[in-house]
PDB file of C-alpha atoms in Angstrom:
ATOM      1  CA  ASP Y   1     125.024  14.475  82.010  1.00 58.00           C
ATOM      2  CA  ALA Y   2     123.316  15.276  79.128  1.00 61.00           C
ATOM      3  CA  LYS Y   3     119.121  15.717  80.208  1.00 77.00           C
ATOM      4  CA  THR Y   4     116.525  14.426  77.747  1.00 86.00           C
ATOM      5  CA  THR Y   5     112.414  14.926  78.523  1.00 90.00           C
ATOM      6  CA  GLN Y   6     109.810  13.454  76.057  1.00 93.00           C
ATOM      7  CA  PRO Y   7     106.691  12.226  76.612  1.00 95.00           C
ATOM      8  CA  ASN Y   8     106.270   8.570  77.606  1.00 93.00           C
ATOM      9  CA  SER Y   9     103.909   8.207  75.081  1.00 96.00           C
ATOM     10  CA  MET Y  10     102.012   8.831  71.909  1.00 97.00           C
ATOM     11  CA  GLU Y  11      99.641   7.583  69.838  1.00 96.00           C
ATOM     12  CA  SER Y  12      98.072   8.895  65.828  1.00 96.00           C
ATOM     13  CA  ASN Y  13      95.972   7.627  63.072  1.00 96.00           C
ATOM     14  CA  GLU Y  14      97.816   6.219  60.503  1.00 96.00           C
ATOM     15  CA  GLU Y  15      98.687   7.986  57.178  1.00 95.00           C
ATOM     16  CA  GLU Y  16      98.648  11.514  59.895  1.00 96.00           C
ATOM     17  CA  PRO Y  17     101.406  12.814  60.893  1.00 95.00           C
ATOM     18  CA  VAL Y  18     103.276  12.703  63.692  1.00 97.00           C
ATOM     19  CA  HIS Y  19     105.426  15.229  65.681  1.00 97.00           C
ATOM     20  CA  LEU Y  20     106.990  14.088  68.470  1.00 97.00           C
ATOM     21  CA  PRO Y  21     108.479  16.671  71.100  1.00 96.00           C
ATOM     22  CA  CYS Y  22     112.197  16.149  72.546  1.00 95.00           C
ATOM     23  CA  ASN Y  23     113.278  18.826  75.299  1.00 93.00           C
ATOM     24  CA  HIS Y  24     116.866  18.695  75.604  1.00 88.00           C
ATOM     25  CA  SER Y  25     117.634  22.484  77.872  1.00 86.00           C
ATOM     26  CA  THR Y  26     121.566  21.241  78.877  1.00 83.00           C
ATOM     27  CA  ILE Y  27     122.447  21.407  75.596  1.00 85.00           C
ATOM     28  CA  SER Y  28     125.702  22.660  74.591  1.00 82.00           C
ATOM     29  CA  GLY Y  29     126.933  24.773  71.394  1.00 82.00           C
ATOM     30  CA  THR Y  30     128.077  21.498  69.867  1.00 82.00           C
ATOM     31  CA  ASP Y  31     126.284  19.002  70.515  1.00 85.00           C
ATOM     32  CA  TYR Y  32     124.013  17.113  67.542  1.00 88.00           C
ATOM     33  CA  ILE Y  33     121.061  15.849  68.059  1.00 90.00           C
ATOM     34  CA  HIS Y  34     119.704  12.006  66.708  1.00 91.00           C
ATOM     35  CA  TRP Y  35     116.792  10.458  66.838  1.00 94.00           C
ATOM     36  CA  TYR Y  36     116.718   6.789  67.636  1.00 94.00           C
ATOM     37  CA  ARG Y  37     113.743   4.458  67.567  1.00 96.00           C
ATOM     38  CA  GLN Y  38     113.292   0.838  68.727  1.00 94.00           C
ATOM     39  CA  LEU Y  39     110.768  -1.598  67.178  1.00 93.00           C
ATOM     40  CA  PRO Y  40     109.907  -4.071  69.281  1.00 88.00           C
ATOM     41  CA  SER Y  41     112.429  -7.255  70.217  1.00 85.00           C
ATOM     42  CA  GLN Y  42     115.350  -4.977  68.068  1.00 90.00           C
ATOM     43  CA  GLY Y  43     117.776  -2.234  69.131  1.00 92.00           C
ATOM     44  CA  PRO Y  44     117.854   0.812  67.804  1.00 93.00           C
ATOM     45  CA  GLU Y  45     118.422   1.913  64.953  1.00 94.00           C
ATOM     46  CA  TYR Y  46     118.873   5.690  63.798  1.00 93.00           C
ATOM     47  CA  VAL Y  47     116.138   7.838  61.904  1.00 95.00           C
ATOM     48  CA  ILE Y  48     118.153  11.590  61.403  1.00 95.00           C
ATOM     49  CA  HIS Y  49     120.191  13.771  63.199  1.00 92.00           C
ATOM     50  CA  GLY Y  50     121.419  17.642  63.207  1.00 92.00           C
ATOM     51  CA  LEU Y  51     122.970  20.728  64.947  1.00 91.00           C
ATOM     52  CA  THR Y  52     121.013  23.508  63.817  1.00 91.00           C
ATOM     53  CA  SER Y  53     119.020  23.742  60.648  1.00 87.00           C
ATOM     54  CA  ASN Y  54     115.821  21.478  59.861  1.00 92.00           C
ATOM     55  CA  VAL Y  55     116.550  18.559  58.166  1.00 94.00           C
ATOM     56  CA  ASN Y  56     115.131  16.157  55.746  1.00 94.00           C
ATOM     57  CA  ASN Y  57     115.683  12.208  55.003  1.00 92.00           C
ATOM     58  CA  ARG Y  58     113.455   9.322  53.458  1.00 90.00           C
ATOM     59  CA  MET Y  59     112.866   8.170  57.052  1.00 89.00           C
ATOM     60  CA  ALA Y  60     111.405  11.870  58.642  1.00 95.00           C
ATOM     61  CA  SER Y  61     112.376  15.326  59.643  1.00 97.00           C
ATOM     62  CA  LEU Y  62     113.551  17.023  62.365  1.00 97.00           C
ATOM     63  CA  ALA Y  63     113.437  20.323  63.407  1.00 97.00           C
ATOM     64  CA  ILE Y  64     115.203  21.892  66.137  1.00 95.00           C
ATOM     65  CA  ALA Y  65     114.254  25.061  68.040  1.00 95.00           C
ATOM     66  CA  GLU Y  66     116.375  28.186  67.488  1.00 94.00           C
ATOM     67  CA  ASP Y  67     117.436  28.038  70.926  1.00 92.00           C
ATOM     68  CA  ARG Y  68     117.749  24.577  70.761  1.00 92.00           C
ATOM     69  CA  LYS Y  69     116.874  23.496  73.861  1.00 92.00           C
ATOM     70  CA  SER Y  70     113.996  21.389  72.042  1.00 94.00           C
ATOM     71  CA  SER Y  71     113.265  19.404  68.873  1.00 95.00           C
ATOM     72  CA  THR Y  72     110.894  17.746  67.637  1.00 97.00           C
ATOM     73  CA  LEU Y  73     111.122  14.608  64.679  1.00 97.00           C
ATOM     74  CA  ILE Y  74     108.204  14.737  62.046  1.00 97.00           C
ATOM     75  CA  LEU Y  75     106.883  11.407  60.770  1.00 97.00           C
ATOM     76  CA  HIS Y  76     104.859  12.522  57.589  1.00 94.00           C
ATOM     77  CA  ARG Y  77     103.066   9.557  57.054  1.00 95.00           C
ATOM     78  CA  ALA Y  78     102.729   7.730  60.513  1.00 95.00           C
ATOM     79  CA  THR Y  79     102.479   3.414  59.104  1.00 96.00           C
ATOM     80  CA  LEU Y  80     101.740   0.927  61.623  1.00 95.00           C
ATOM     81  CA  ARG Y  81     105.855  -0.497  61.417  1.00 94.00           C
ATOM     82  CA  ASP Y  82     106.882   3.180  62.901  1.00 96.00           C
ATOM     83  CA  ALA Y  83     105.049   1.379  66.149  1.00 96.00           C
ATOM     84  CA  ALA Y  84     107.870   1.407  68.517  1.00 96.00           C
ATOM     85  CA  VAL Y  85     109.500   4.145  71.340  1.00 95.00           C
ATOM     86  CA  TYR Y  86     111.033   7.216  69.686  1.00 96.00           C
ATOM     87  CA  TYR Y  87     114.257   8.003  71.211  1.00 94.00           C
ATOM     88  CA  CYS Y  88     115.988  11.689  71.594  1.00 92.00           C
ATOM     89  CA  ASN Y  89     119.735  12.522  72.454  1.00 87.00           C
ATOM     90  CA  HIS Y  90     121.911  14.936  71.952  1.00 84.00           C
ATOM     91  CA  THR Y  91     125.942  14.330  72.669  1.00 76.00           C
ATOM     92  CA  GLY Y  92     129.078  16.419  72.644  1.00 67.00           C
ATOM     93  CA  THR Y  93     132.392  16.493  73.386  1.00 54.00           C
ATOM     94  CA  ALA Y  94     130.393  17.206  77.434  1.00 50.00           C
ATOM     95  CA  SER Y  95     128.423  15.046  77.716  1.00 55.00           C
ATOM     96  CA  LYS Y  96     127.891  11.681  77.471  1.00 57.00           C
ATOM     97  CA  LEU Y  97     125.579   9.166  76.053  1.00 70.00           C
ATOM     98  CA  THR Y  98     122.846   9.034  77.337  1.00 72.00           C
ATOM     99  CA  PHE Y  99     118.629   8.420  76.200  1.00 78.00           C
ATOM    100  CA  GLY Y 100     115.722   9.375  78.189  1.00 74.00           C
ATOM    101  CA  THR Y 101     112.996   6.845  78.528  1.00 81.00           C
ATOM    102  CA  GLY Y 102     112.008   8.097  75.026  1.00 92.00           C
ATOM    103  CA  THR Y 103     108.630   7.868  73.913  1.00 96.00           C
ATOM    104  CA  ARG Y 104     106.075   4.771  72.640  1.00 95.00           C
ATOM    105  CA  LEU Y 105     104.076   5.696  69.715  1.00 97.00           C
ATOM    106  CA  GLN Y 106     100.835   3.682  69.062  1.00 97.00           C
ATOM    107  CA  VAL Y 107      99.683   3.940  65.564  1.00 97.00           C
ATOM    108  CA  THR Y 108      95.931   2.879  64.789  1.00 95.00           C
ATOM    109  CA  LEU Y 109      94.318   2.135  61.699  1.00 90.00           C
TER     110      LEU Y 109
ATOM    111  CA  LYS M   1     128.604  -5.177  56.147  1.00 66.00           C
ATOM    112  CA  ALA M   2     127.369  -6.946  58.833  1.00 80.00           C
ATOM    113  CA  GLY M   3     126.197  -5.406  61.625  1.00 93.00           C
ATOM    114  CA  VAL M   4     127.166  -5.372  65.446  1.00 97.00           C
ATOM    115  CA  THR M   5     126.250  -8.347  66.838  1.00 97.00           C
ATOM    116  CA  GLN M   6     126.305  -9.500  71.105  1.00 97.00           C
ATOM    117  CA  THR M   7     127.095 -13.120  72.959  1.00 97.00           C
ATOM    118  CA  PRO M   8     124.934 -14.210  73.924  1.00 97.00           C
ATOM    119  CA  ARG M   9     121.522 -13.454  73.170  1.00 96.00           C
ATOM    120  CA  TYR M  10     120.183 -14.910  76.071  1.00 97.00           C
ATOM    121  CA  LEU M  11     121.798 -15.718  79.185  1.00 96.00           C
ATOM    122  CA  ILE M  12     120.285 -17.182  83.090  1.00 98.00           C
ATOM    123  CA  LYS M  13     122.724 -16.075  86.139  1.00 98.00           C
ATOM    124  CA  THR M  14     121.997 -16.462  90.293  1.00 98.00           C
ATOM    125  CA  ARG M  15     122.663 -13.812  92.180  1.00 98.00           C
ATOM    126  CA  GLY M  16     126.198 -13.840  93.435  1.00 98.00           C
ATOM    127  CA  GLN M  17     127.944 -15.073  89.535  1.00 98.00           C
ATOM    128  CA  GLN M  18     129.407 -12.968  87.346  1.00 98.00           C
ATOM    129  CA  VAL M  19     128.986 -12.431  83.840  1.00 98.00           C
ATOM    130  CA  THR M  20     130.924 -11.682  80.659  1.00 98.00           C
ATOM    131  CA  LEU M  21     128.460 -10.070  77.859  1.00 98.00           C
ATOM    132  CA  SER M  22     130.678  -9.396  74.406  1.00 98.00           C
ATOM    133  CA  CYS M  23     130.075  -7.241  71.442  1.00 98.00           C
ATOM    134  CA  SER M  24     131.761  -7.337  67.723  1.00 98.00           C
ATOM    135  CA  PRO M  25     131.030  -3.988  66.806  1.00 97.00           C
ATOM    136  CA  ILE M  26     131.208  -2.917  62.495  1.00 96.00           C
ATOM    137  CA  SER M  27     133.852  -3.478  60.448  1.00 95.00           C
ATOM    138  CA  GLY M  28     135.988  -0.974  61.191  1.00 93.00           C
ATOM    139  CA  HIS M  29     134.531   1.596  63.585  1.00 93.00           C
ATOM    140  CA  ARG M  30     136.847   2.400  66.640  1.00 93.00           C
ATOM    141  CA  SER M  31     133.919   2.767  69.138  1.00 92.00           C
ATOM    142  CA  VAL M  32     131.443   1.150  71.557  1.00 95.00           C
ATOM    143  CA  SER M  33     129.125   1.640  73.696  1.00 93.00           C
ATOM    144  CA  TRP M  34     127.375  -0.390  76.497  1.00 95.00           C
ATOM    145  CA  TYR M  35     124.421  -0.277  77.699  1.00 94.00           C
ATOM    146  CA  GLN M  36     121.932  -0.896  80.595  1.00 95.00           C
ATOM    147  CA  GLN M  37     117.901  -1.242  79.034  1.00 93.00           C
ATOM    148  CA  THR M  38     114.862  -2.219  81.899  1.00 91.00           C
ATOM    149  CA  PRO M  39     111.298  -1.295  82.041  1.00 83.00           C
ATOM    150  CA  GLY M  40     110.814   1.993  82.867  1.00 72.00           C
ATOM    151  CA  GLN M  41     113.830   2.511  82.715  1.00 77.00           C
ATOM    152  CA  GLY M  42     114.641   3.400  79.560  1.00 80.00           C
ATOM    153  CA  LEU M  43     118.333   3.716  78.392  1.00 86.00           C
ATOM    154  CA  GLN M  44     120.775   3.682  81.099  1.00 89.00           C
ATOM    155  CA  PHE M  45     124.294   4.378  79.394  1.00 89.00           C
ATOM    156  CA  LEU M  46     127.311   2.248  80.648  1.00 93.00           C
ATOM    157  CA  PHE M  47     131.011   3.000  79.645  1.00 91.00           C
ATOM    158  CA  GLU M  48     131.978   3.969  76.359  1.00 92.00           C
ATOM    159  CA  TYR M  49     135.235   2.507  74.766  1.00 93.00           C
ATOM    160  CA  PHE M  50     137.643   3.517  72.026  1.00 92.00           C
ATOM    161  CA  SER M  51     140.304   2.549  70.711  1.00 92.00           C
ATOM    162  CA  GLU M  52     140.979   0.398  73.655  1.00 94.00           C
ATOM    163  CA  THR M  53     140.863   3.570  76.411  1.00 94.00           C
ATOM    164  CA  GLN M  54     137.800   3.919  78.333  1.00 93.00           C
ATOM    165  CA  ARG M  55     136.245   7.262  77.041  1.00 88.00           C
ATOM    166  CA  ASN M  56     133.099   7.975  79.199  1.00 86.00           C
ATOM    167  CA  LYS M  57     132.183   6.535  81.908  1.00 89.00           C
ATOM    168  CA  GLY M  58     127.998   6.334  82.940  1.00 88.00           C
ATOM    169  CA  ASN M  59     127.014   6.072  86.805  1.00 88.00           C
ATOM    170  CA  PHE M  60     126.881   2.193  87.682  1.00 93.00           C
ATOM    171  CA  PRO M  61     128.990   0.696  90.783  1.00 96.00           C
ATOM    172  CA  GLY M  62     132.253  -0.985  90.345  1.00 96.00           C
ATOM    173  CA  ARG M  63     130.385  -4.755  89.736  1.00 97.00           C
ATOM    174  CA  PHE M  64     129.531  -3.256  86.028  1.00 98.00           C
ATOM    175  CA  SER M  65     133.305  -3.257  84.053  1.00 97.00           C
ATOM    176  CA  GLY M  66     134.604  -3.469  80.641  1.00 97.00           C
ATOM    177  CA  ARG M  67     137.360  -3.255  77.612  1.00 97.00           C
ATOM    178  CA  GLN M  68     138.287  -2.897  74.460  1.00 97.00           C
ATOM    179  CA  PHE M  69     140.479  -5.008  72.698  1.00 97.00           C
ATOM    180  CA  SER M  70     142.348  -3.956  69.811  1.00 96.00           C
ATOM    181  CA  ASN M  71     140.442  -5.636  66.998  1.00 95.00           C
ATOM    182  CA  SER M  72     137.819  -3.420  68.858  1.00 96.00           C
ATOM    183  CA  ARG M  73     135.878  -5.838  70.341  1.00 97.00           C
ATOM    184  CA  SER M  74     134.331  -5.685  72.991  1.00 98.00           C
ATOM    185  CA  GLU M  75     133.838  -7.304  76.579  1.00 98.00           C
ATOM    186  CA  MET M  76     131.697  -6.289  79.680  1.00 98.00           C
ATOM    187  CA  ASN M  77     131.765  -7.937  82.874  1.00 98.00           C
ATOM    188  CA  VAL M  78     128.992  -7.536  86.035  1.00 98.00           C
ATOM    189  CA  SER M  79     130.834  -8.654  89.082  1.00 95.00           C
ATOM    190  CA  THR M  80     128.176 -10.456  91.799  1.00 96.00           C
ATOM    191  CA  LEU M  81     125.155 -10.327  90.631  1.00 98.00           C
ATOM    192  CA  GLU M  82     122.407  -8.672  91.830  1.00 97.00           C
ATOM    193  CA  LEU M  83     118.899  -9.730  90.944  1.00 96.00           C
ATOM    194  CA  GLY M  84     117.986  -5.825  89.746  1.00 95.00           C
ATOM    195  CA  ASP M  85     121.122  -6.551  86.903  1.00 97.00           C
ATOM    196  CA  SER M  86     118.048  -8.521  85.433  1.00 97.00           C
ATOM    197  CA  ALA M  87     117.855  -6.228  82.136  1.00 96.00           C
ATOM    198  CA  LEU M  88     118.375  -5.665  78.179  1.00 96.00           C
ATOM    199  CA  TYR M  89     122.032  -4.947  77.577  1.00 97.00           C
ATOM    200  CA  LEU M  90     122.970  -3.240  74.981  1.00 96.00           C
ATOM    201  CA  CYS M  91     125.836  -2.304  72.809  1.00 96.00           C
ATOM    202  CA  ALA M  92     126.696   0.143  69.962  1.00 94.00           C
ATOM    203  CA  SER M  93     129.086   1.169  67.733  1.00 94.00           C
ATOM    204  CA  MET M  94     130.849   4.388  65.998  1.00 90.00           C
ATOM    205  CA  PHE M  95     133.708   4.663  63.503  1.00 88.00           C
ATOM    206  CA  GLY M  96     134.559   8.028  65.973  1.00 81.00           C
ATOM    207  CA  TYR M  97     133.631   8.580  69.211  1.00 73.00           C
ATOM    208  CA  SER M  98     131.170  11.021  71.335  1.00 69.00           C
ATOM    209  CA  GLY M  99     130.517  14.528  70.518  1.00 65.00           C
ATOM    210  CA  THR M 100     130.753  13.734  66.549  1.00 69.00           C
ATOM    211  CA  GLN M 101     128.226  13.869  64.543  1.00 74.00           C
ATOM    212  CA  GLU M 102     128.356  10.605  63.837  1.00 80.00           C
ATOM    213  CA  THR M 103     125.335   7.674  64.361  1.00 86.00           C
ATOM    214  CA  GLN M 104     125.835   4.959  66.979  1.00 89.00           C
ATOM    215  CA  TYR M 105     124.681   1.013  65.000  1.00 93.00           C
ATOM    216  CA  PHE M 106     123.580  -0.564  68.536  1.00 95.00           C
ATOM    217  CA  GLY M 107     123.243  -4.798  68.634  1.00 96.00           C
ATOM    218  CA  PRO M 108     120.189  -6.917  68.833  1.00 95.00           C
ATOM    219  CA  GLY M 109     121.503  -7.044  72.780  1.00 96.00           C
ATOM    220  CA  THR M 110     121.914  -9.680  75.100  1.00 97.00           C
ATOM    221  CA  ARG M 111     118.856 -10.694  77.020  1.00 97.00           C
ATOM    222  CA  LEU M 112     120.376 -11.318  80.841  1.00 97.00           C
ATOM    223  CA  LEU M 113     117.993 -12.742  83.208  1.00 97.00           C
ATOM    224  CA  VAL M 114     119.552 -12.750  87.074  1.00 97.00           C
ATOM    225  CA  LEU M 115     117.620 -15.342  89.314  1.00 97.00           C
TER     226      LEU M 115
END
């Protein structure tokens, strides 16, 4: 099964950048890396995904290590609305849709 | 386009009973996956259905089962409920299936409390 490791929690000040790491050492060559976040009392929502190259969208950036065994979700300017649990996972033909326990991000003024 | 819907949103059952939860995917999506979420355990994968066939299954006992209908709607059933089955049950839909780059879209979940 696909396994990911993330820190349990992280804190950030508002307007500061946040780097959320994820280790996925069992990733295979064709697995995509996805990040989701779960706001309180809601189901998870998509944030960003990538395969090998770094990716940017309006919500965040995704930096993928050269060996693909780790990735970092970057929130360029954290806001209070970004307080959530962030999950990474990787999916491919050989891996199941598994998530870890995620990182709870706290954003303070 | 309507999102993923799950019914009921809240449910209270007693030990030994069985329960059926329903998930309606986004229109056009053919894959539905189910997850159990409990405090401290994160999202635990239950199973994935694509075009009425189970493609993947997580490490849950046989009391947990599911099915998918021809309109892609899915149900999951838990028989002989135990206290530890109390959780938020989430379903997610995709157009394709796992193994692609496609994104999952999650519903709001059904919160099950077993007394």
